[in-house]
Amino acid sequence: MSRIKRIRSLLTSKQISCRELTRLYLEAAERENGRLNAFISITAETAMEAAAKTDEKLSRGEPLQALEGIPFVLKDNISTAGLKTTCASRMLENYVPVFDAKVWGLLKSQNAVLIGKGNMDEFAMGSTCENSYFGGAKNPMNLEHAAGGSSGGVAAAVGANLSVYGIGSDTGGSIREPASFCGVVGLKPTYGAVSRNGLIAYASSFDQIGPITACAEDAALVLDAISERDEGDMTSAGTGKTAGSLNRPLRGSRIGIAPQFFEGVSPEVAKALQEAMSLYRALGAELVDCDLPGIGYALPVYYILACAEASSNLGRYDGIRYGYRAKDFDSLDEMICKTRSEGFGPEVKRRILLGTYVLSAGYFDAYYKKAKLLQAKIRDEFRKALDGCDFLLAPTTPITAIKSGESMKMSAVENYAMDICTVTINIAGLPAVSIPCGFGGGGLPIGMQLIGRHFDEGTILNAACAFERETGGKYLKNSGMGVLL
Amino acid sequence: MVTHDEVRRIAALAKLYVSEEQLEEITGDLNGIIAFADAVASVDASGYDVEAEDGPAIRLRPDVTAASYEPELILKNAMESGDGFFVVRGRG
């Protein structure tokens, strides 16, 4: 079922050369990007260089590494030296990093084939990808719908077979939510599992890089390749290998179900999740009740803390050293204010203002400090819940992908509500994988979230693989677009 | 409720301009979000301590000198540079 292994076997059996394979993906990306808007840039030269190196190794009869020669997409907030990294913002429209993010360095050293940089919400702030300065990515399962956000371009490219896999980032659901909307698998690893070195910061205490893939086994393969302790990120710890242990039986496993995750969830999503629970029970797992009242106030806690960090992190954009600079100013202060006002989009400015407000004198204790205390409380609730079970099962999103343009008619708070099932996981720093588990109206995919203990990605990926096996992969629907190999 | 004056003050702290035309909309937006954030006030957090929170392990790297970037490379991303410096040139 692994798409990565299938493509790899085509290469190693010499049914196709890596250059031929890469050309197919580049042509498909160029052809489909007009209607999908999945890529902000297509990196043909970089891709062909890696493909040529892979072909040389194959011609010498050398073994390939796990992701060697495999085409992939990288979210455009991950630094690539010599290649534009825009964060989907006017502010960084022409920014070219001078160094590689750790994760890109690791993949480059394997000759992974970078097809392009994935579209996203500006500075990863959004749930539809429609806050992109370059326009939103469309959903390959239904082009009238949004791809989700913020890693929408990466999920769309994987769903549309324009990349074998992708790398996104998740601060409050930005890997899992678009994966759920586009019918692919999205893994947010434990905070610290993957180095953030070179990831353009939104909210540093929540940001985490992870894979978006066609199936759970591929997520394990990619995680194993990118998870490594890195001195460039003081919170980086790396994590154990996962791909070799995905066939463990679930008999006797305990799966935690918290009713708070299911409040306000649409009937079609609730039904798909009920069916998934029945399947796990049939596999011999036991469903246990657990209580996570913190979900009731997790959204404001997340938005207070994330926006506070964003207001500080985005203070660096002053138009002096890199990025956009406004014209016509009389003073340095005027230049900085004009640059930021013209360079940032509305949602980014909204979050900077909220973050500045909750950190300002007179409000710090009531908002920021209180939210930090509630974060401790939420972490404690999850710790207790996971003491009584092996992992938790929950919806990824309360609804399926919304129509393109709908989010623009909604208030900011209504938009934030889409993140209700995902933000708590970032607050607690836990790993969670979203996998497709059904279809709703219009053939739109429904996602299920499996949430594990810190650094126990192996358990949730094993359970995800078991679900895919037992359902015969019927929810891993192919969009029929892109490269069909 | 935040007032227009408060929004002006926050925007100045954040180094953002808010025009008089945008003020009404941004104040409304911000009041909506702050009302939503106010939900944290009513939740009891007694017994929890931010300092005692067991967050991710912080590992400092050894304090050793390492190679840095060439100034020319760093200056490439600046809108204007000269003599090895970033240059900001105003209207005057």
Coordinates of C-alpha atoms in Angstrom, one line a residue:
Chain A
M1 CA 0.0 0.0 0.0
S2 CA 3.0 2.3 0.5
R3 CA 3.2 4.8 -2.4
I4 CA 6.8 5.6 -1.5
K5 CA 7.8 1.9 -1.7
R6 CA 5.9 1.4 -4.9
I7 CA 7.7 4.3 -6.6
R8 CA 11.0 3.2 -5.1
S9 CA 10.6 -0.3 -6.6
L10 CA 10.0 1.2 -10.0
L11 CA 13.4 2.9 -9.7
T12 CA 15.3 0.0 -8.2
S13 CA 13.9 -2.5 -10.8
K14 CA 14.8 0.0 -13.5
Q15 CA 11.3 0.2 -14.9
I16 CA 11.7 3.9 -15.0
S17 CA 14.8 6.2 -14.5
C18 CA 14.7 8.8 -11.8
R19 CA 15.0 11.5 -14.5
E20 CA 12.0 10.1 -16.4
L21 CA 10.0 9.9 -13.1
T22 CA 10.9 13.4 -12.1
R23 CA 9.9 14.8 -15.6
L24 CA 6.5 13.1 -15.2
Y25 CA 6.0 14.8 -11.8
L26 CA 7.3 18.2 -13.0
E27 CA 5.1 18.1 -16.1
A28 CA 2.0 17.2 -14.0
A29 CA 2.8 19.9 -11.5
E30 CA 3.1 22.5 -14.3
R31 CA -0.1 21.2 -15.9
E32 CA -2.3 21.0 -12.8
N33 CA -1.1 24.0 -10.9
G34 CA -3.3 26.4 -12.9
R35 CA -6.4 24.8 -11.4
L36 CA -5.1 23.6 -8.0
N37 CA -2.6 26.4 -7.0
A38 CA -0.8 23.8 -4.9
F39 CA 2.7 25.2 -5.6
I40 CA 4.0 28.7 -5.0
S41 CA 7.1 27.7 -7.0
I42 CA 8.2 24.7 -9.0
T43 CA 11.8 23.8 -8.5
A44 CA 12.6 21.9 -11.8
E45 CA 16.4 22.5 -11.7
T46 CA 16.8 21.3 -8.2
A47 CA 14.6 18.3 -8.9
M48 CA 16.5 17.3 -12.0
E49 CA 19.9 17.6 -10.2
A50 CA 18.8 15.2 -7.5
A51 CA 17.3 12.8 -10.1
A52 CA 20.5 12.7 -12.0
K53 CA 22.5 11.9 -8.8
T54 CA 20.0 9.1 -8.1
D55 CA 20.3 7.7 -11.6
E56 CA 24.1 7.7 -11.2
K57 CA 23.9 5.7 -8.0
L58 CA 21.5 3.3 -9.6
S59 CA 23.8 2.8 -12.6
R60 CA 26.7 2.0 -10.2
G61 CA 24.4 -0.6 -8.5
E62 CA 24.5 1.3 -5.2
P63 CA 21.5 0.9 -2.8
L64 CA 19.1 3.8 -2.5
Q65 CA 18.2 5.4 0.9
A66 CA 14.6 5.3 2.0
L67 CA 13.5 8.5 0.2
E68 CA 16.2 8.8 -2.4
G69 CA 14.9 9.8 -5.8
I70 CA 11.3 10.1 -4.6
P71 CA 9.6 13.4 -5.7
F72 CA 8.1 15.5 -2.9
V73 CA 6.8 18.9 -2.0
L74 CA 8.0 21.2 0.8
K75 CA 5.8 23.8 2.5
D76 CA 7.0 27.3 1.6
N77 CA 7.8 28.3 5.2
I78 CA 10.7 25.8 5.3
S79 CA 14.0 27.5 4.3
T80 CA 15.7 26.3 1.1
A81 CA 19.1 28.0 0.4
G82 CA 19.0 29.6 -3.1
L83 CA 15.3 28.9 -3.6
K84 CA 12.6 31.4 -2.7
T85 CA 10.8 30.8 0.6
T86 CA 7.9 33.2 0.7
C87 CA 5.7 32.0 3.6
A88 CA 2.9 32.9 1.1
S89 CA 3.4 36.6 2.2
R90 CA 4.0 39.8 0.3
M91 CA 6.5 40.4 3.0
L92 CA 8.8 37.6 1.8
E93 CA 7.7 37.4 -1.8
N94 CA 11.3 37.6 -3.0
Y95 CA 13.1 36.3 0.0
V96 CA 15.9 33.7 -0.8
P97 CA 17.3 32.0 2.3
V98 CA 21.1 31.7 2.7
F99 CA 20.8 28.4 4.6
D100 CA 18.9 25.2 4.5
A101 CA 16.4 24.1 7.1
K102 CA 17.6 21.0 8.9
V103 CA 14.7 19.0 7.5
W104 CA 15.5 20.0 3.9
G105 CA 19.2 19.4 4.5
L106 CA 18.4 15.8 5.7
L107 CA 16.3 15.1 2.6
K108 CA 18.7 16.8 0.2
S109 CA 21.5 14.6 1.6
Q110 CA 19.4 11.6 0.5
N111 CA 18.8 13.1 -3.0
A112 CA 15.1 13.5 -2.3
V113 CA 13.6 15.2 -5.4
L114 CA 12.1 18.6 -4.5
I115 CA 9.3 19.2 -7.1
G116 CA 8.2 22.6 -5.6
K117 CA 7.3 24.7 -2.6
G118 CA 3.8 24.2 -1.3
N119 CA 1.2 26.9 -1.0
M120 CA -0.1 27.8 2.5
D121 CA -1.9 30.4 4.5
E122 CA 0.3 33.5 5.0
F123 CA 2.8 32.7 7.8
A124 CA 0.8 29.5 8.5
M125 CA -2.1 31.5 9.9
G126 CA -5.3 30.0 8.7
S127 CA -7.4 26.9 8.2
T128 CA -8.3 27.0 4.5
C129 CA -5.1 28.1 2.7
E130 CA -7.1 31.1 1.5
N131 CA -5.0 33.6 3.5
S132 CA -2.2 33.0 1.0
Y133 CA -0.9 36.1 -0.8
F134 CA -0.9 33.9 -3.9
G135 CA -4.5 32.8 -3.6
G136 CA -5.7 29.6 -2.0
A137 CA -5.0 26.0 -3.0
K138 CA -8.0 24.0 -4.3
N139 CA -9.1 20.6 -3.0
P140 CA -8.2 17.8 -5.5
M141 CA -11.1 15.7 -4.3
N142 CA -13.6 18.5 -5.2
L143 CA -12.2 21.6 -6.9
E144 CA -15.0 23.8 -5.6
H145 CA -13.7 23.3 -2.1
A146 CA -10.7 24.6 -0.2
A147 CA -7.7 22.4 0.4
G148 CA -7.6 23.4 4.1
G149 CA -4.8 25.0 5.9
S150 CA -2.4 26.1 6.6
S151 CA -0.4 23.4 4.7
G152 CA -3.1 23.3 2.0
G153 CA -0.8 23.3 -1.0
V154 CA 1.2 20.3 0.3
A155 CA -1.9 18.3 1.0
A156 CA -3.4 19.2 -2.4
A157 CA -0.2 18.2 -4.2
V158 CA -0.1 14.8 -2.4
G159 CA -3.8 14.3 -2.9
A160 CA -3.5 15.1 -6.6
N161 CA -0.4 12.9 -7.2
L162 CA 1.8 15.8 -8.0
S163 CA 4.2 14.7 -5.3
V164 CA 4.7 11.3 -3.7
Y165 CA 4.7 12.8 -0.3
G166 CA 5.1 16.2 1.3
I167 CA 6.4 18.0 4.3
G168 CA 4.2 20.5 6.2
S169 CA 4.2 22.3 9.5
D170 CA 1.5 22.2 12.2
T171 CA 1.0 24.9 14.9
G172 CA -2.7 24.3 15.6
G173 CA -3.7 21.7 13.1
S174 CA -2.0 22.9 9.9
I175 CA -0.8 19.4 8.8
R176 CA -3.8 17.4 10.0
E177 CA -6.7 19.6 8.9
P178 CA -5.7 19.9 5.2
A179 CA -4.7 16.2 5.2
S180 CA -8.3 15.5 6.5
F181 CA -9.9 17.8 3.9
C182 CA -7.8 16.3 1.0
G183 CA -8.2 12.6 1.9
V184 CA -4.5 12.0 2.7
V185 CA -2.6 11.2 5.9
G186 CA -1.0 14.0 8.0
L187 CA 1.2 13.4 11.0
K188 CA 2.0 16.1 13.6
P189 CA 4.9 14.5 15.5
T190 CA 5.6 15.2 19.2
Y191 CA 6.9 18.7 19.8
G192 CA 10.7 18.2 19.6
A193 CA 10.6 15.1 17.3
V194 CA 11.6 17.1 14.2
S195 CA 14.0 20.0 14.3
R196 CA 12.4 23.4 13.7
N197 CA 15.8 24.9 12.6
G198 CA 15.0 26.8 9.4
L199 CA 11.2 26.7 9.8
I200 CA 10.0 30.3 9.6
A201 CA 8.5 30.8 13.0
Y202 CA 4.8 31.5 13.7
A203 CA 4.5 30.3 17.4
S204 CA 7.7 28.6 18.4
S205 CA 6.4 26.6 21.4
F206 CA 3.8 24.9 19.2
D207 CA 5.3 24.8 15.6
Q208 CA 6.3 21.3 14.5
I209 CA 7.3 19.9 11.1
G210 CA 5.8 16.6 9.9
P211 CA 4.8 14.5 6.8
I212 CA 1.7 14.6 4.6
T213 CA 1.5 11.3 2.8
A214 CA -0.7 8.9 0.8
C215 CA -0.9 6.3 3.6
A216 CA 0.3 5.8 7.3
E217 CA 3.2 3.6 6.3
D218 CA 4.6 6.4 4.2
A219 CA 4.2 8.8 7.2
A220 CA 6.4 6.5 9.2
L221 CA 9.0 6.3 6.4
V222 CA 9.2 10.1 6.2
L223 CA 9.2 10.6 9.9
D224 CA 12.1 8.2 10.3
A225 CA 14.1 10.2 7.7
I226 CA 13.5 13.7 9.2
S227 CA 13.5 13.0 12.9
E228 CA 17.0 13.6 14.3
R229 CA 18.4 15.4 17.2
D230 CA 19.7 18.8 16.0
E231 CA 21.9 21.3 17.9
G232 CA 20.3 24.0 15.8
D233 CA 17.0 23.6 17.7
M234 CA 17.4 23.4 21.5
T235 CA 14.0 21.7 21.8
S236 CA 14.9 19.0 19.3
A237 CA 15.2 15.5 20.7
G238 CA 14.6 13.2 17.7
T239 CA 12.4 10.1 18.1
G240 CA 12.8 6.4 17.7
K241 CA 12.3 4.7 14.3
T242 CA 8.7 3.7 13.6
A243 CA 8.5 2.2 10.1
G244 CA 9.7 -1.3 11.1
S245 CA 7.0 -2.0 13.6
L246 CA 3.7 -1.3 12.0
N247 CA 2.2 -4.8 12.0
R248 CA 1.6 -5.2 15.7
P249 CA -1.9 -6.6 16.6
L250 CA -4.3 -4.3 18.4
R251 CA -5.9 -7.0 20.5
G252 CA -5.9 -5.7 24.1
S253 CA -5.1 -2.1 23.1
R254 CA -7.1 0.5 25.0
I255 CA -8.4 3.4 23.0
G256 CA -9.6 6.5 24.8
I257 CA -12.7 8.3 23.7
A258 CA -13.4 11.8 25.2
P259 CA -17.0 13.1 24.6
Q260 CA -15.7 16.7 24.4
F261 CA -14.1 15.9 21.0
F262 CA -17.5 15.0 19.6
E263 CA -19.4 18.1 20.6
G264 CA -20.7 20.1 17.6
V265 CA -19.3 17.6 15.1
S266 CA -21.5 17.1 12.0
P267 CA -23.6 13.9 11.8
E268 CA -21.7 12.5 8.8
V269 CA -18.3 13.0 10.6
A270 CA -19.7 11.5 13.8
K271 CA -21.1 8.5 11.9
A272 CA -17.7 7.8 10.2
L273 CA -16.0 7.9 13.6
Q274 CA -18.5 5.6 15.1
E275 CA -17.8 3.1 12.3
A276 CA -14.1 3.4 12.9
M277 CA -14.6 2.7 16.6
S278 CA -16.6 -0.4 15.8
L279 CA -13.8 -1.6 13.5
Y280 CA -11.2 -1.2 16.2
R281 CA -13.4 -3.0 18.7
A282 CA -13.7 -5.9 16.1
L283 CA -9.9 -6.0 16.0
G284 CA -9.9 -6.6 19.7
A285 CA -9.3 -3.2 21.1
E286 CA -11.2 -1.9 24.1
L287 CA -12.8 1.5 24.0
V288 CA -12.5 3.4 27.3
D289 CA -14.1 6.7 28.3
C290 CA -11.9 9.6 29.3
D291 CA -12.6 13.1 30.3
L292 CA -10.9 16.2 28.7
P293 CA -12.9 19.2 29.8
G294 CA -10.0 21.4 28.7
I295 CA -11.2 21.1 25.1
G296 CA -14.0 23.5 26.1
Y297 CA -11.6 26.4 26.5
A298 CA -8.6 25.2 24.4
L299 CA -9.4 27.5 21.4
P300 CA -9.0 30.8 23.4
V301 CA -6.0 29.3 25.2
Y302 CA -4.4 28.5 21.9
Y303 CA -5.2 31.8 20.2
I304 CA -3.9 33.8 23.1
L305 CA -0.6 31.9 23.3
A306 CA 0.0 31.5 19.6
C307 CA -0.8 35.1 18.8
A308 CA 1.4 36.3 21.6
E309 CA 4.3 34.4 20.2
A310 CA 3.5 35.5 16.7
S311 CA 3.5 39.1 17.7
S312 CA 7.0 38.7 19.0
N313 CA 8.3 36.4 16.2
L314 CA 7.0 38.6 13.5
G315 CA 8.6 41.7 15.0
R316 CA 11.7 40.9 13.0
Y317 CA 10.0 42.0 9.7
D318 CA 11.1 45.6 9.6
G319 CA 12.1 46.0 5.9
I320 CA 15.8 46.6 6.7
R321 CA 17.6 43.3 6.3
Y322 CA 15.3 41.2 4.1
G323 CA 11.8 41.1 2.7
Y324 CA 9.5 43.8 1.5
R325 CA 10.2 47.5 2.1
A326 CA 7.7 50.3 1.6
K327 CA 8.6 53.3 -0.5
D328 CA 8.4 57.0 0.4
F329 CA 9.0 57.6 4.1
D330 CA 10.6 60.4 6.2
S331 CA 11.8 58.4 9.2
L332 CA 12.9 54.9 10.1
D333 CA 9.8 54.4 12.2
E334 CA 7.6 55.5 9.3
M335 CA 9.4 53.0 7.0
I336 CA 8.9 50.1 9.4
C337 CA 5.3 50.9 10.1
K338 CA 4.5 51.3 6.4
T339 CA 6.5 48.2 5.5
R340 CA 4.6 46.0 8.0
S341 CA 1.2 47.5 7.1
E342 CA 1.7 46.9 3.4
G343 CA 3.6 43.6 3.7
F344 CA 1.3 41.6 6.0
G345 CA -2.2 40.5 5.0
P346 CA -5.3 41.1 7.2
E347 CA -5.2 37.8 9.2
V348 CA -1.6 38.2 10.1
K349 CA -2.2 41.8 11.2
R350 CA -5.2 40.6 13.2
R351 CA -3.1 38.0 15.1
I352 CA -0.2 40.4 15.7
L353 CA -2.7 42.9 17.2
L354 CA -4.3 40.3 19.4
G355 CA -0.9 39.1 20.5
T356 CA 0.3 42.6 21.3
Y357 CA -2.9 43.2 23.2
V358 CA -2.6 40.1 25.4
L359 CA 1.0 40.9 26.2
S360 CA 0.5 44.6 26.9
A361 CA 0.6 46.2 30.3
G362 CA -2.6 45.6 32.2
Y363 CA -3.7 42.6 30.2
F364 CA -0.8 40.2 30.6
D365 CA -2.0 38.5 33.7
A366 CA -5.6 38.2 32.6
Y367 CA -4.8 36.7 29.3
Y368 CA -1.3 35.4 28.7
K369 CA -0.5 34.2 32.2
K370 CA -4.0 32.7 32.6
A371 CA -3.7 30.9 29.3
K372 CA -0.3 29.5 30.3
L373 CA -1.8 28.2 33.5
L374 CA -4.7 26.6 31.5
Q375 CA -2.1 25.1 29.2
A376 CA -0.6 23.3 32.3
K377 CA -4.1 22.1 33.2
I378 CA -4.8 20.8 29.7
R379 CA -1.4 19.0 29.6
D380 CA -2.3 17.4 32.9
E381 CA -5.7 16.2 31.7
F382 CA -4.1 14.6 28.6
R383 CA -1.4 13.0 30.8
K384 CA -4.1 11.4 33.0
A385 CA -6.2 10.3 30.0
L386 CA -3.2 8.7 28.3
D387 CA -2.3 6.9 31.6
G388 CA -5.5 5.0 31.1
C389 CA -5.2 4.1 27.5
D390 CA -2.7 3.6 24.7
F391 CA -4.0 6.4 22.4
L392 CA -7.0 8.6 21.9
L393 CA -9.4 8.6 18.9
A394 CA -11.1 11.8 17.8
P395 CA -12.3 13.6 14.7
T396 CA -9.7 15.8 12.9
T397 CA -12.3 18.4 12.0
P398 CA -15.9 18.9 12.9
I399 CA -16.9 19.2 9.2
T400 CA -15.6 18.3 5.8
A401 CA -13.8 20.8 3.5
I402 CA -15.6 24.0 3.2
K403 CA -16.3 25.6 -0.2
S404 CA -13.7 28.0 -1.6
G405 CA -14.5 31.5 -0.5
E406 CA -16.8 30.6 2.4
S407 CA -14.2 31.4 5.0
M408 CA -13.9 34.9 3.7
K409 CA -17.6 35.4 4.6
M410 CA -17.1 34.1 8.2
S411 CA -15.9 36.1 11.2
A412 CA -12.4 35.5 12.6
V413 CA -13.8 33.6 15.5
E414 CA -15.9 31.4 13.3
N415 CA -12.8 30.5 11.3
Y416 CA -10.9 29.7 14.5
A417 CA -13.7 27.2 15.5
M418 CA -12.6 24.9 12.7
D419 CA -9.5 24.1 14.7
I420 CA -11.4 22.9 17.8
C421 CA -10.2 19.2 17.5
T422 CA -6.6 19.9 16.6
V423 CA -5.3 22.8 18.7
T424 CA -5.4 20.9 22.1
I425 CA -2.9 18.5 20.7
N426 CA -0.4 21.3 20.1
I427 CA -1.1 22.8 23.5
A428 CA -0.2 19.4 25.0
G429 CA 2.7 18.9 22.6
L430 CA 1.5 15.4 21.7
P431 CA 1.8 13.5 18.4
A432 CA -1.3 12.9 16.4
V433 CA -2.0 11.4 12.9
S434 CA -5.0 12.2 10.8
I435 CA -6.1 9.4 8.4
P436 CA -9.1 9.2 6.0
C437 CA -12.0 7.2 7.5
G438 CA -15.0 8.0 5.4
F439 CA -16.7 10.3 2.9
G440 CA -19.3 12.9 3.4
G441 CA -21.6 14.8 1.0
G442 CA -20.0 15.6 -2.4
G443 CA -17.5 12.8 -1.9
L444 CA -15.5 14.9 0.5
P445 CA -13.1 13.0 2.8
I446 CA -13.6 12.7 6.5
G447 CA -10.5 12.5 8.8
M448 CA -9.9 10.6 12.0
Q449 CA -7.3 11.7 14.5
L450 CA -5.3 9.2 16.6
I451 CA -3.4 10.9 19.4
G452 CA -0.5 9.3 21.2
R453 CA 1.8 9.8 24.2
H454 CA 4.9 11.9 23.9
F455 CA 7.4 10.4 21.4
D456 CA 5.1 7.4 20.8
E457 CA 4.4 7.9 17.2
G458 CA 4.9 4.2 16.7
T459 CA 1.7 3.3 18.5
I460 CA -0.6 5.7 16.5
L461 CA 1.0 4.9 13.2
N462 CA 0.6 1.2 13.9
A463 CA -3.1 1.7 14.7
A464 CA -3.5 3.8 11.6
C465 CA -1.9 1.1 9.4
A466 CA -4.2 -1.5 11.0
F467 CA -7.2 0.6 10.1
E468 CA -6.0 1.0 6.5
R469 CA -5.4 -2.7 6.2
E470 CA -8.8 -3.7 7.6
T471 CA -10.7 -1.3 5.4
G472 CA -8.7 -2.4 2.3
G473 CA -7.5 1.1 1.8
K474 CA -11.0 2.1 0.6
Y475 CA -10.8 5.5 2.2
L476 CA -7.5 6.3 0.5
K477 CA -9.4 7.5 -2.6
N478 CA -7.3 8.5 -5.6
S479 CA -8.2 11.8 -7.1
G480 CA -7.3 10.5 -10.5
M481 CA -5.2 13.6 -11.1
G482 CA -1.5 13.9 -11.6
V483 CA 1.0 11.0 -12.1
L484 CA -0.8 7.7 -11.9
L485 CA 1.9 5.0 -11.5
Chain B
M1 CA -14.4 46.3 25.1
V2 CA -11.5 47.9 23.3
T3 CA -11.9 51.5 22.2
H4 CA -10.6 53.2 19.0
D5 CA -7.9 54.8 21.2
E6 CA -6.8 51.4 22.5
V7 CA -6.6 50.0 19.0
R8 CA -4.5 52.9 18.0
R9 CA -2.2 52.3 21.0
I10 CA -1.9 48.5 20.3
A11 CA -1.2 49.2 16.6
A12 CA 1.5 51.6 17.5
L13 CA 3.1 49.0 19.8
A14 CA 2.9 46.5 17.0
K15 CA 4.3 49.0 14.4
L16 CA 1.2 48.8 12.2
Y17 CA -0.7 51.7 10.8
V18 CA -4.5 51.6 11.1
S19 CA -6.2 54.2 9.0
E20 CA -9.3 56.1 10.2
E21 CA -11.3 54.1 7.6
Q22 CA -10.0 50.8 8.9
L23 CA -10.4 51.7 12.6
E24 CA -14.1 50.8 12.9
E25 CA -13.6 47.4 11.3
I26 CA -10.5 46.4 13.2
T27 CA -12.0 47.5 16.5
G28 CA -15.0 45.4 15.8
D29 CA -12.8 42.4 14.8
L30 CA -10.6 42.7 17.8
N31 CA -13.6 43.0 20.2
G32 CA -15.0 39.8 18.7
I33 CA -11.8 38.0 19.3
I34 CA -11.2 39.4 22.8
A35 CA -14.7 38.4 23.8
F36 CA -13.9 34.9 22.7
A37 CA -10.5 35.1 24.6
D38 CA -12.4 36.2 27.7
A39 CA -13.6 32.6 28.1
V40 CA -10.3 31.9 29.9
A41 CA -11.3 34.2 32.8
S42 CA -14.0 32.0 34.2
V43 CA -12.0 28.8 34.2
D44 CA -10.4 27.8 37.5
A45 CA -6.6 27.2 37.2
S46 CA -5.8 27.1 40.9
G47 CA -3.2 24.4 41.7
Y48 CA -1.3 25.0 38.5
D49 CA 2.0 26.8 38.3
V50 CA 3.6 28.0 35.1
E51 CA 7.1 27.7 36.5
A52 CA 6.5 24.1 37.5
E53 CA 5.2 23.2 34.0
D54 CA 7.1 20.3 32.5
G55 CA 7.5 21.5 28.9
P56 CA 9.9 20.2 26.4
A57 CA 13.4 19.5 27.5
I58 CA 15.8 22.4 26.6
R59 CA 19.2 21.2 25.5
L60 CA 21.8 23.9 25.1
R61 CA 24.6 23.3 22.7
P62 CA 28.3 23.7 23.7
D63 CA 29.4 27.4 23.6
V64 CA 31.9 27.1 20.8
T65 CA 32.8 29.4 17.9
A66 CA 31.5 28.2 14.6
A67 CA 31.8 29.5 11.0
S68 CA 29.3 32.3 10.2
Y69 CA 28.0 33.7 6.9
E70 CA 29.8 36.1 4.6
P71 CA 28.4 39.6 4.9
E72 CA 27.9 39.8 1.1
L73 CA 25.6 36.8 1.3
I74 CA 23.5 38.2 4.1
L75 CA 23.2 41.6 2.3
K76 CA 21.8 40.0 -0.8
N77 CA 18.3 39.9 0.7
A78 CA 18.4 43.6 1.6
M79 CA 16.5 46.1 -0.5
E80 CA 19.6 48.3 -0.5
S81 CA 23.1 47.9 0.8
G82 CA 26.5 49.6 0.5
D83 CA 30.0 49.4 1.9
G84 CA 29.0 46.2 3.8
F85 CA 26.0 47.9 5.5
F86 CA 22.3 47.8 5.2
V87 CA 21.1 51.1 3.8
V88 CA 17.8 52.8 4.5
R89 CA 17.2 56.0 2.4
G90 CA 14.3 58.2 3.3
R91 CA 12.6 60.8 1.1
G92 CA 14.8 63.6 2.1

